[in-house]
């Protein structure tokens, strides 16, 4: 299996600074891909610093496996991702203690590492990872991550409905974040990858403005919901970059109340020219 990945981040229509950060990596062989999104909080400077620091430390901690020319054992990969998240958490906590002006900063973190026919997902906070598996009229967006938020807990215990959660004044309150006081619970999961699968990582600035139907409509219009062959994917990154930009622009046009970040990672069948 080979992969393509690209993304975009935008300040939105209301905020004065972009506190989101994104990064992605594609190996020269395109057999390994990494995507990471972080949504910072704690004031303009603090939020931006937290999200940037989280991603820089996270990716730097993964330097060895990223540089490897061989695919990594899944168990080792999960351990490496967990260690990277813990390192990011500790780095932000240390910065908070050493710099009082950043005392309230923290960030969400969602990451996906894809290799072969598998993907390993990690997240803390309410940035999300979705999977879109093209199935004609039955194509849908499947949310793979669970929000670490107050309203998510309220929905799960039956206090409010999912519809009420979307309008709740508590919808932006997190139950944990990278860099927050104390330890964090790092959520991890592994999923099978099929040719044509499209993974979407995003901050809440995207999903709070666009419904799943809105996103699928844009993906369909841009030709993203098809099973690509290797020959069709020789130069796919401009396409994914354009689609990421269009998704962010659509979210901004719908209100753009928050920073908007999105990364698209697509699986391509190997050797099907």
PDB file of C-alpha atoms in Angstrom:
ATOM      1  CA  UNK A   1       0.000   0.000   0.000  1.00  0.00           C
ATOM      2  CA  UNK A   2       1.174   3.505  -0.784  1.00  0.00           C
ATOM      3  CA  UNK A   3      -0.081   6.792   0.595  1.00  0.00           C
ATOM      4  CA  UNK A   4      -0.551  10.455  -0.197  1.00  0.00           C
ATOM      5  CA  UNK A   5      -0.979  13.202   2.382  1.00  0.00           C
ATOM      6  CA  UNK A   6      -1.422  16.985   2.485  1.00  0.00           C
ATOM      7  CA  UNK A   7      -3.161  19.563   4.642  1.00  0.00           C
ATOM      8  CA  UNK A   8      -3.999  23.180   5.346  1.00  0.00           C
ATOM      9  CA  UNK A   9      -4.499  25.445   8.358  1.00  0.00           C
ATOM     10  CA  UNK A  10      -6.364  28.761   8.403  1.00  0.00           C
ATOM     11  CA  UNK A  11      -6.909  31.475  10.993  1.00  0.00           C
ATOM     12  CA  UNK A  12     -10.649  31.512  10.273  1.00  0.00           C
ATOM     13  CA  UNK A  13     -12.913  34.556  10.055  1.00  0.00           C
ATOM     14  CA  UNK A  14     -13.013  35.694  13.695  1.00  0.00           C
ATOM     15  CA  UNK A  15      -9.846  34.869  15.637  1.00  0.00           C
ATOM     16  CA  UNK A  16      -6.894  37.263  15.679  1.00  0.00           C
ATOM     17  CA  UNK A  17      -4.274  34.523  15.703  1.00  0.00           C
ATOM     18  CA  UNK A  18      -3.969  30.945  14.526  1.00  0.00           C
ATOM     19  CA  UNK A  19      -3.381  28.675  17.525  1.00  0.00           C
ATOM     20  CA  UNK A  20      -3.579  25.491  15.427  1.00  0.00           C
ATOM     21  CA  UNK A  21      -0.538  23.677  14.080  1.00  0.00           C
ATOM     22  CA  UNK A  22      -0.294  20.875  11.532  1.00  0.00           C
ATOM     23  CA  UNK A  23       2.435  18.675  10.124  1.00  0.00           C
ATOM     24  CA  UNK A  24       2.661  15.657   7.856  1.00  0.00           C
ATOM     25  CA  UNK A  25       5.306  13.371   6.459  1.00  0.00           C
ATOM     26  CA  UNK A  26       5.472  11.001   3.499  1.00  0.00           C
ATOM     27  CA  UNK A  27       8.404   8.617   3.081  1.00  0.00           C
ATOM     28  CA  UNK A  28      10.240   8.620  -0.275  1.00  0.00           C
ATOM     29  CA  UNK A  29       8.753   5.203  -1.041  1.00  0.00           C
ATOM     30  CA  UNK A  30       5.301   6.483   0.000  1.00  0.00           C
ATOM     31  CA  UNK A  31       4.910   3.330   2.099  1.00  0.00           C
ATOM     32  CA  UNK A  32       4.752   5.306   5.348  1.00  0.00           C
ATOM     33  CA  UNK A  33       2.762   8.451   6.098  1.00  0.00           C
ATOM     34  CA  UNK A  34       2.270  10.522   9.239  1.00  0.00           C
ATOM     35  CA  UNK A  35      -0.295  13.260   9.880  1.00  0.00           C
ATOM     36  CA  UNK A  36      -0.562  15.394  13.035  1.00  0.00           C
ATOM     37  CA  UNK A  37      -3.002  18.157  14.056  1.00  0.00           C
ATOM     38  CA  UNK A  38      -2.864  20.206  17.275  1.00  0.00           C
ATOM     39  CA  UNK A  39      -5.306  22.874  18.488  1.00  0.00           C
ATOM     40  CA  UNK A  40      -3.731  25.083  21.140  1.00  0.00           C
ATOM     41  CA  UNK A  41      -5.343  27.002  23.981  1.00  0.00           C
ATOM     42  CA  UNK A  42      -4.267  29.431  26.672  1.00  0.00           C
ATOM     43  CA  UNK A  43      -4.285  32.813  24.972  1.00  0.00           C
ATOM     44  CA  UNK A  44      -3.042  33.757  21.524  1.00  0.00           C
ATOM     45  CA  UNK A  45       0.669  33.364  22.268  1.00  0.00           C
ATOM     46  CA  UNK A  46       0.214  30.433  24.637  1.00  0.00           C
ATOM     47  CA  UNK A  47      -2.081  28.446  22.385  1.00  0.00           C
ATOM     48  CA  UNK A  48       0.117  28.873  19.343  1.00  0.00           C
ATOM     49  CA  UNK A  49       3.225  27.974  21.351  1.00  0.00           C
ATOM     50  CA  UNK A  50       1.579  24.875  22.831  1.00  0.00           C
ATOM     51  CA  UNK A  51       0.351  23.455  19.537  1.00  0.00           C
ATOM     52  CA  UNK A  52       3.630  24.178  17.768  1.00  0.00           C
ATOM     53  CA  UNK A  53       5.693  22.709  20.601  1.00  0.00           C
ATOM     54  CA  UNK A  54       3.519  19.593  20.772  1.00  0.00           C
ATOM     55  CA  UNK A  55       3.944  18.853  17.097  1.00  0.00           C
ATOM     56  CA  UNK A  56       7.652  19.668  17.008  1.00  0.00           C
ATOM     57  CA  UNK A  57       8.408  17.413  19.987  1.00  0.00           C
ATOM     58  CA  UNK A  58       6.043  14.689  18.781  1.00  0.00           C
ATOM     59  CA  UNK A  59       7.605  14.515  15.314  1.00  0.00           C
ATOM     60  CA  UNK A  60      11.178  14.879  16.615  1.00  0.00           C
ATOM     61  CA  UNK A  61      10.636  11.972  19.013  1.00  0.00           C
ATOM     62  CA  UNK A  62       9.587   9.873  16.030  1.00  0.00           C
ATOM     63  CA  UNK A  63      12.714  10.784  14.036  1.00  0.00           C
ATOM     64  CA  UNK A  64      14.220   7.295  14.210  1.00  0.00           C
ATOM     65  CA  UNK A  65      11.150   5.343  13.034  1.00  0.00           C
ATOM     66  CA  UNK A  66      10.466   7.994  10.384  1.00  0.00           C
ATOM     67  CA  UNK A  67      14.007   7.590   9.057  1.00  0.00           C
ATOM     68  CA  UNK A  68      13.763   3.800   8.958  1.00  0.00           C
ATOM     69  CA  UNK A  69      13.589   2.253   5.509  1.00  0.00           C
ATOM     70  CA  UNK A  70      11.744  -0.743   6.912  1.00  0.00           C
ATOM     71  CA  UNK A  71       8.157  -0.960   8.107  1.00  0.00           C
ATOM     72  CA  UNK A  72       7.893  -0.959  11.884  1.00  0.00           C
ATOM     73  CA  UNK A  73       6.297  -3.676  13.978  1.00  0.00           C
ATOM     74  CA  UNK A  74       2.838  -2.471  15.017  1.00  0.00           C
ATOM     75  CA  UNK A  75       3.459  -2.968  18.733  1.00  0.00           C
ATOM     76  CA  UNK A  76       6.704  -0.997  18.551  1.00  0.00           C
ATOM     77  CA  UNK A  77       4.934   1.686  16.562  1.00  0.00           C
ATOM     78  CA  UNK A  78       2.216   2.073  19.179  1.00  0.00           C
ATOM     79  CA  UNK A  79       4.899   2.408  21.842  1.00  0.00           C
ATOM     80  CA  UNK A  80       6.779   5.021  19.821  1.00  0.00           C
ATOM     81  CA  UNK A  81       3.632   7.092  19.288  1.00  0.00           C
ATOM     82  CA  UNK A  82       2.759   6.906  22.978  1.00  0.00           C
ATOM     83  CA  UNK A  83       6.261   7.992  23.976  1.00  0.00           C
ATOM     84  CA  UNK A  84       6.092  10.899  21.525  1.00  0.00           C
ATOM     85  CA  UNK A  85       2.811  12.110  23.035  1.00  0.00           C
ATOM     86  CA  UNK A  86       4.188  11.822  26.574  1.00  0.00           C
ATOM     87  CA  UNK A  87       7.300  13.760  25.562  1.00  0.00           C
ATOM     88  CA  UNK A  88       5.124  16.507  24.078  1.00  0.00           C
ATOM     89  CA  UNK A  89       3.080  16.638  27.292  1.00  0.00           C
ATOM     90  CA  UNK A  90       6.150  16.862  29.509  1.00  0.00           C
ATOM     91  CA  UNK A  91       7.732  19.560  27.328  1.00  0.00           C
ATOM     92  CA  UNK A  92       4.675  21.785  27.546  1.00  0.00           C
ATOM     93  CA  UNK A  93       4.344  21.211  31.299  1.00  0.00           C
ATOM     94  CA  UNK A  94       7.983  22.226  31.749  1.00  0.00           C
ATOM     95  CA  UNK A  95       7.515  25.346  29.612  1.00  0.00           C
ATOM     96  CA  UNK A  96       4.470  26.283  31.684  1.00  0.00           C
ATOM     97  CA  UNK A  97       6.426  26.012  34.916  1.00  0.00           C
ATOM     98  CA  UNK A  98       9.384  28.003  33.597  1.00  0.00           C
ATOM     99  CA  UNK A  99       7.396  30.736  31.832  1.00  0.00           C
ATOM    100  CA  UNK A 100       4.474  32.109  33.891  1.00  0.00           C
ATOM    101  CA  UNK A 101       3.051  33.941  30.888  1.00  0.00           C
ATOM    102  CA  UNK A 102       2.309  30.544  29.371  1.00  0.00           C
ATOM    103  CA  UNK A 103       0.891  29.102  32.580  1.00  0.00           C
ATOM    104  CA  UNK A 104      -2.481  28.162  31.089  1.00  0.00           C
ATOM    105  CA  UNK A 105      -1.378  26.790  27.752  1.00  0.00           C
ATOM    106  CA  UNK A 106      -2.217  23.337  26.463  1.00  0.00           C
ATOM    107  CA  UNK A 107      -3.251  21.672  23.236  1.00  0.00           C
ATOM    108  CA  UNK A 108      -5.186  18.876  21.661  1.00  0.00           C
ATOM    109  CA  UNK A 109      -3.297  16.316  19.615  1.00  0.00           C
ATOM    110  CA  UNK A 110      -4.456  13.840  17.000  1.00  0.00           C
ATOM    111  CA  UNK A 111      -2.039  11.794  14.921  1.00  0.00           C
ATOM    112  CA  UNK A 112      -2.232   8.982  12.398  1.00  0.00           C
ATOM    113  CA  UNK A 113       0.634   6.786  11.227  1.00  0.00           C
ATOM    114  CA  UNK A 114      -0.180   4.679   8.164  1.00  0.00           C
ATOM    115  CA  UNK A 115       1.878   1.822   6.799  1.00  0.00           C
ATOM    116  CA  UNK A 116       1.058  -1.237   4.761  1.00  0.00           C
ATOM    117  CA  UNK A 117      -2.611  -2.112   5.357  1.00  0.00           C
ATOM    118  CA  UNK A 118      -2.769  -0.632   8.840  1.00  0.00           C
ATOM    119  CA  UNK A 119      -3.009   2.729  10.549  1.00  0.00           C
ATOM    120  CA  UNK A 120      -2.286   3.582  14.174  1.00  0.00           C
ATOM    121  CA  UNK A 121      -4.204   6.528  15.619  1.00  0.00           C
ATOM    122  CA  UNK A 122      -3.461   8.527  18.766  1.00  0.00           C
ATOM    123  CA  UNK A 123      -5.363  11.418  20.275  1.00  0.00           C
ATOM    124  CA  UNK A 124      -5.859  13.643  23.303  1.00  0.00           C
ATOM    125  CA  UNK A 125      -8.544  16.357  23.393  1.00  0.00           C
ATOM    126  CA  UNK A 126     -11.255  17.032  20.834  1.00  0.00           C
ATOM    127  CA  UNK A 127      -9.398  17.190  17.534  1.00  0.00           C
ATOM    128  CA  UNK A 128     -10.703  14.318  15.457  1.00  0.00           C
ATOM    129  CA  UNK A 129      -9.822  11.614  12.976  1.00  0.00           C
ATOM    130  CA  UNK A 130     -12.443  10.440  10.500  1.00  0.00           C
ATOM    131  CA  UNK A 131     -12.347   7.650   7.956  1.00  0.00           C
ATOM    132  CA  UNK A 132     -14.175   7.933   4.651  1.00  0.00           C
ATOM    133  CA  UNK A 133     -14.328   4.610   2.830  1.00  0.00           C
ATOM    134  CA  UNK A 134     -15.801   5.090  -0.682  1.00  0.00           C
ATOM    135  CA  UNK A 135     -18.875   2.873  -1.032  1.00  0.00           C
ATOM    136  CA  UNK A 136     -20.964   4.632  -3.658  1.00  0.00           C
ATOM    137  CA  UNK A 137     -24.242   5.915  -2.260  1.00  0.00           C
ATOM    138  CA  UNK A 138     -23.379   4.352   1.107  1.00  0.00           C
ATOM    139  CA  UNK A 139     -20.212   6.403   1.604  1.00  0.00           C
ATOM    140  CA  UNK A 140     -20.133   8.045   5.019  1.00  0.00           C
ATOM    141  CA  UNK A 141     -17.763   9.747   7.433  1.00  0.00           C
ATOM    142  CA  UNK A 142     -16.893   7.526  10.368  1.00  0.00           C
ATOM    143  CA  UNK A 143     -15.536   9.296  13.441  1.00  0.00           C
ATOM    144  CA  UNK A 144     -12.758   7.100  14.810  1.00  0.00           C
ATOM    145  CA  UNK A 145     -11.790   9.200  17.827  1.00  0.00           C
ATOM    146  CA  UNK A 146     -13.771  10.075  20.947  1.00  0.00           C
ATOM    147  CA  UNK A 147     -13.725  13.685  22.147  1.00  0.00           C
ATOM    148  CA  UNK A 148     -12.194  14.373  25.557  1.00  0.00           C
ATOM    149  CA  UNK A 149     -14.860  16.975  26.281  1.00  0.00           C
ATOM    150  CA  UNK A 150     -17.477  17.779  28.901  1.00  0.00           C
ATOM    151  CA  UNK A 151     -20.356  17.507  26.427  1.00  0.00           C
ATOM    152  CA  UNK A 152     -19.148  14.130  25.157  1.00  0.00           C
ATOM    153  CA  UNK A 153     -19.297  12.812  28.714  1.00  0.00           C
ATOM    154  CA  UNK A 154     -22.749  14.359  29.166  1.00  0.00           C
ATOM    155  CA  UNK A 155     -24.017  12.699  25.996  1.00  0.00           C
ATOM    156  CA  UNK A 156     -22.639   9.336  27.048  1.00  0.00           C
ATOM    157  CA  UNK A 157     -24.258   9.453  30.494  1.00  0.00           C
ATOM    158  CA  UNK A 158     -27.576  10.586  29.013  1.00  0.00           C
ATOM    159  CA  UNK A 159     -27.595  14.087  30.499  1.00  0.00           C
ATOM    160  CA  UNK A 160     -28.027  15.718  27.092  1.00  0.00           C
ATOM    161  CA  UNK A 161     -28.632  14.547  23.532  1.00  0.00           C
ATOM    162  CA  UNK A 162     -26.109  14.766  20.706  1.00  0.00           C
ATOM    163  CA  UNK A 163     -28.208  17.553  19.187  1.00  0.00           C
ATOM    164  CA  UNK A 164     -28.197  19.504  22.463  1.00  0.00           C
ATOM    165  CA  UNK A 165     -24.442  19.011  22.739  1.00  0.00           C
ATOM    166  CA  UNK A 166     -23.905  20.962  19.524  1.00  0.00           C
ATOM    167  CA  UNK A 167     -25.530  24.026  21.128  1.00  0.00           C
ATOM    168  CA  UNK A 168     -24.208  23.567  24.658  1.00  0.00           C
ATOM    169  CA  UNK A 169     -22.156  26.407  26.187  1.00  0.00           C
ATOM    170  CA  UNK A 170     -19.799  23.692  27.446  1.00  0.00           C
ATOM    171  CA  UNK A 171     -19.026  22.234  24.038  1.00  0.00           C
ATOM    172  CA  UNK A 172     -15.523  23.706  23.956  1.00  0.00           C
ATOM    173  CA  UNK A 173     -14.576  22.570  27.464  1.00  0.00           C
ATOM    174  CA  UNK A 174     -12.044  19.740  27.449  1.00  0.00           C
ATOM    175  CA  UNK A 175     -11.606  17.098  30.116  1.00  0.00           C
ATOM    176  CA  UNK A 176      -7.901  16.824  29.317  1.00  0.00           C
ATOM    177  CA  UNK A 177      -5.265  18.302  27.025  1.00  0.00           C
ATOM    178  CA  UNK A 178      -1.594  17.831  26.273  1.00  0.00           C
ATOM    179  CA  UNK A 179       0.242  20.034  28.762  1.00  0.00           C
ATOM    180  CA  UNK A 180      -2.616  20.230  31.274  1.00  0.00           C
ATOM    181  CA  UNK A 181      -2.041  19.637  34.992  1.00  0.00           C
ATOM    182  CA  UNK A 182      -1.289  16.072  35.984  1.00  0.00           C
ATOM    183  CA  UNK A 183      -0.988  13.127  33.654  1.00  0.00           C
ATOM    184  CA  UNK A 184      -2.931  12.479  30.489  1.00  0.00           C
ATOM    185  CA  UNK A 185      -4.730   9.460  29.128  1.00  0.00           C
ATOM    186  CA  UNK A 186      -3.413   8.874  25.618  1.00  0.00           C
ATOM    187  CA  UNK A 187      -6.058   7.173  23.501  1.00  0.00           C
ATOM    188  CA  UNK A 188      -4.755   4.762  20.856  1.00  0.00           C
ATOM    189  CA  UNK A 189      -6.362   2.490  18.320  1.00  0.00           C
ATOM    190  CA  UNK A 190      -5.384   0.562  15.204  1.00  0.00           C
ATOM    191  CA  UNK A 191      -7.520   0.223  12.080  1.00  0.00           C
ATOM    192  CA  UNK A 192      -7.256  -1.726   8.854  1.00  0.00           C
ATOM    193  CA  UNK A 193      -6.593   0.296   5.713  1.00  0.00           C
ATOM    194  CA  UNK A 194      -8.138  -0.469   2.340  1.00  0.00           C
ATOM    195  CA  UNK A 195      -7.262   1.058  -1.065  1.00  0.00           C
ATOM    196  CA  UNK A 196      -9.245   4.243  -1.561  1.00  0.00           C
ATOM    197  CA  UNK A 197      -9.610   4.950   2.163  1.00  0.00           C
ATOM    198  CA  UNK A 198      -9.434   8.649   2.978  1.00  0.00           C
ATOM    199  CA  UNK A 199      -8.530   9.739   6.505  1.00  0.00           C
ATOM    200  CA  UNK A 200      -9.383  13.255   7.634  1.00  0.00           C
ATOM    201  CA  UNK A 201      -7.723  14.776  10.692  1.00  0.00           C
ATOM    202  CA  UNK A 202      -9.082  18.128  11.833  1.00  0.00           C
ATOM    203  CA  UNK A 203      -9.525  20.641  14.630  1.00  0.00           C
ATOM    204  CA  UNK A 204     -12.976  21.599  15.901  1.00  0.00           C
ATOM    205  CA  UNK A 205     -12.921  24.654  13.667  1.00  0.00           C
ATOM    206  CA  UNK A 206     -13.808  22.345  10.783  1.00  0.00           C
ATOM    207  CA  UNK A 207     -16.413  20.009  12.248  1.00  0.00           C
ATOM    208  CA  UNK A 208     -18.212  22.740  14.224  1.00  0.00           C
ATOM    209  CA  UNK A 209     -18.913  24.578  10.964  1.00  0.00           C
ATOM    210  CA  UNK A 210     -19.419  21.771   8.436  1.00  0.00           C
ATOM    211  CA  UNK A 211     -21.665  18.735   8.721  1.00  0.00           C
ATOM    212  CA  UNK A 212     -20.541  15.331   7.502  1.00  0.00           C
ATOM    213  CA  UNK A 213     -22.774  15.877   4.493  1.00  0.00           C
ATOM    214  CA  UNK A 214     -21.051  19.167   3.702  1.00  0.00           C
ATOM    215  CA  UNK A 215     -17.632  17.531   3.840  1.00  0.00           C
ATOM    216  CA  UNK A 216     -18.681  14.555   1.719  1.00  0.00           C
ATOM    217  CA  UNK A 217     -20.175  16.884  -0.882  1.00  0.00           C
ATOM    218  CA  UNK A 218     -16.865  18.726  -1.249  1.00  0.00           C
ATOM    219  CA  UNK A 219     -14.892  15.488  -1.380  1.00  0.00           C
ATOM    220  CA  UNK A 220     -17.235  14.102  -4.017  1.00  0.00           C
ATOM    221  CA  UNK A 221     -17.023  17.249  -6.129  1.00  0.00           C
ATOM    222  CA  UNK A 222     -13.225  17.102  -5.991  1.00  0.00           C
ATOM    223  CA  UNK A 223     -13.064  13.441  -7.054  1.00  0.00           C
ATOM    224  CA  UNK A 224     -11.651  12.263  -3.735  1.00  0.00           C
ATOM    225  CA  UNK A 225     -14.184   9.497  -3.126  1.00  0.00           C
ATOM    226  CA  UNK A 226     -12.806   6.979  -5.587  1.00  0.00           C
ATOM    227  CA  UNK A 227     -10.393   4.064  -5.336  1.00  0.00           C
ATOM    228  CA  UNK A 228      -7.273   5.488  -6.921  1.00  0.00           C
ATOM    229  CA  UNK A 229      -4.803   3.397  -8.898  1.00  0.00           C
ATOM    230  CA  UNK A 230      -1.060   3.879  -8.659  1.00  0.00           C
ATOM    231  CA  UNK A 231      -0.884   5.447 -12.118  1.00  0.00           C
ATOM    232  CA  UNK A 232      -3.554   8.008 -11.239  1.00  0.00           C
ATOM    233  CA  UNK A 233      -1.701   8.987  -8.070  1.00  0.00           C
ATOM    234  CA  UNK A 234       1.701   9.910  -9.469  1.00  0.00           C
ATOM    235  CA  UNK A 235       1.232  13.562  -8.519  1.00  0.00           C
ATOM    236  CA  UNK A 236      -1.653  13.587  -6.052  1.00  0.00           C
ATOM    237  CA  UNK A 237      -0.445  16.019  -3.426  1.00  0.00           C
ATOM    238  CA  UNK A 238      -1.650  19.186  -5.186  1.00  0.00           C
ATOM    239  CA  UNK A 239      -5.082  17.570  -5.303  1.00  0.00           C
ATOM    240  CA  UNK A 240      -5.148  16.802  -1.585  1.00  0.00           C
ATOM    241  CA  UNK A 241      -3.743  20.234  -0.842  1.00  0.00           C
ATOM    242  CA  UNK A 242      -6.477  21.856  -2.904  1.00  0.00           C
ATOM    243  CA  UNK A 243      -9.198  19.811  -1.239  1.00  0.00           C
ATOM    244  CA  UNK A 244      -7.841  20.658   2.231  1.00  0.00           C
ATOM    245  CA  UNK A 245      -7.882  24.327   1.293  1.00  0.00           C
ATOM    246  CA  UNK A 246     -11.440  24.092  -0.030  1.00  0.00           C
ATOM    247  CA  UNK A 247     -12.640  22.405   3.153  1.00  0.00           C
ATOM    248  CA  UNK A 248     -11.079  25.159   5.263  1.00  0.00           C
ATOM    249  CA  UNK A 249     -12.545  27.852   3.022  1.00  0.00           C
ATOM    250  CA  UNK A 250     -15.995  26.267   3.281  1.00  0.00           C
ATOM    251  CA  UNK A 251     -15.735  26.212   7.078  1.00  0.00           C
ATOM    252  CA  UNK A 252     -14.661  29.846   7.052  1.00  0.00           C
ATOM    253  CA  UNK A 253     -17.567  30.798   4.795  1.00  0.00           C
ATOM    254  CA  UNK A 254     -19.942  28.977   7.160  1.00  0.00           C
ATOM    255  CA  UNK A 255     -18.857  31.221  10.029  1.00  0.00           C
ATOM    256  CA  UNK A 256     -15.195  30.534  10.662  1.00  0.00           C
ATOM    257  CA  UNK A 257     -15.562  31.164  14.387  1.00  0.00           C
ATOM    258  CA  UNK A 258     -12.373  29.274  15.213  1.00  0.00           C
ATOM    259  CA  UNK A 259      -9.074  28.368  13.603  1.00  0.00           C
ATOM    260  CA  UNK A 260      -9.497  25.641  10.994  1.00  0.00           C
ATOM    261  CA  UNK A 261      -7.063  22.818  10.327  1.00  0.00           C
ATOM    262  CA  UNK A 262      -7.396  19.735   8.173  1.00  0.00           C
ATOM    263  CA  UNK A 263      -5.083  17.015   6.873  1.00  0.00           C
ATOM    264  CA  UNK A 264      -6.142  14.414   4.318  1.00  0.00           C
ATOM    265  CA  UNK A 265      -4.338  11.092   4.048  1.00  0.00           C
ATOM    266  CA  UNK A 266      -5.301   8.718   1.251  1.00  0.00           C
ATOM    267  CA  UNK A 267      -4.433   5.076   0.661  1.00  0.00           C
ATOM    268  CA  UNK A 268      -3.493   4.076  -2.871  1.00  0.00           C
ATOM    269  CA  UNK A 269      -3.385   0.525  -4.197  1.00  0.00           C
ATOM    270  CA  UNK A 270       0.184  -0.553  -4.935  1.00  0.00           C
ATOM    271  CA  UNK A 271       1.158  -1.739  -8.398  1.00  0.00           C
ATOM    272  CA  UNK A 272      -2.255  -1.418 -10.065  1.00  0.00           C
ATOM    273  CA  UNK A 273      -1.186   0.560 -13.108  1.00  0.00           C
TER     274      UNK A 273
END
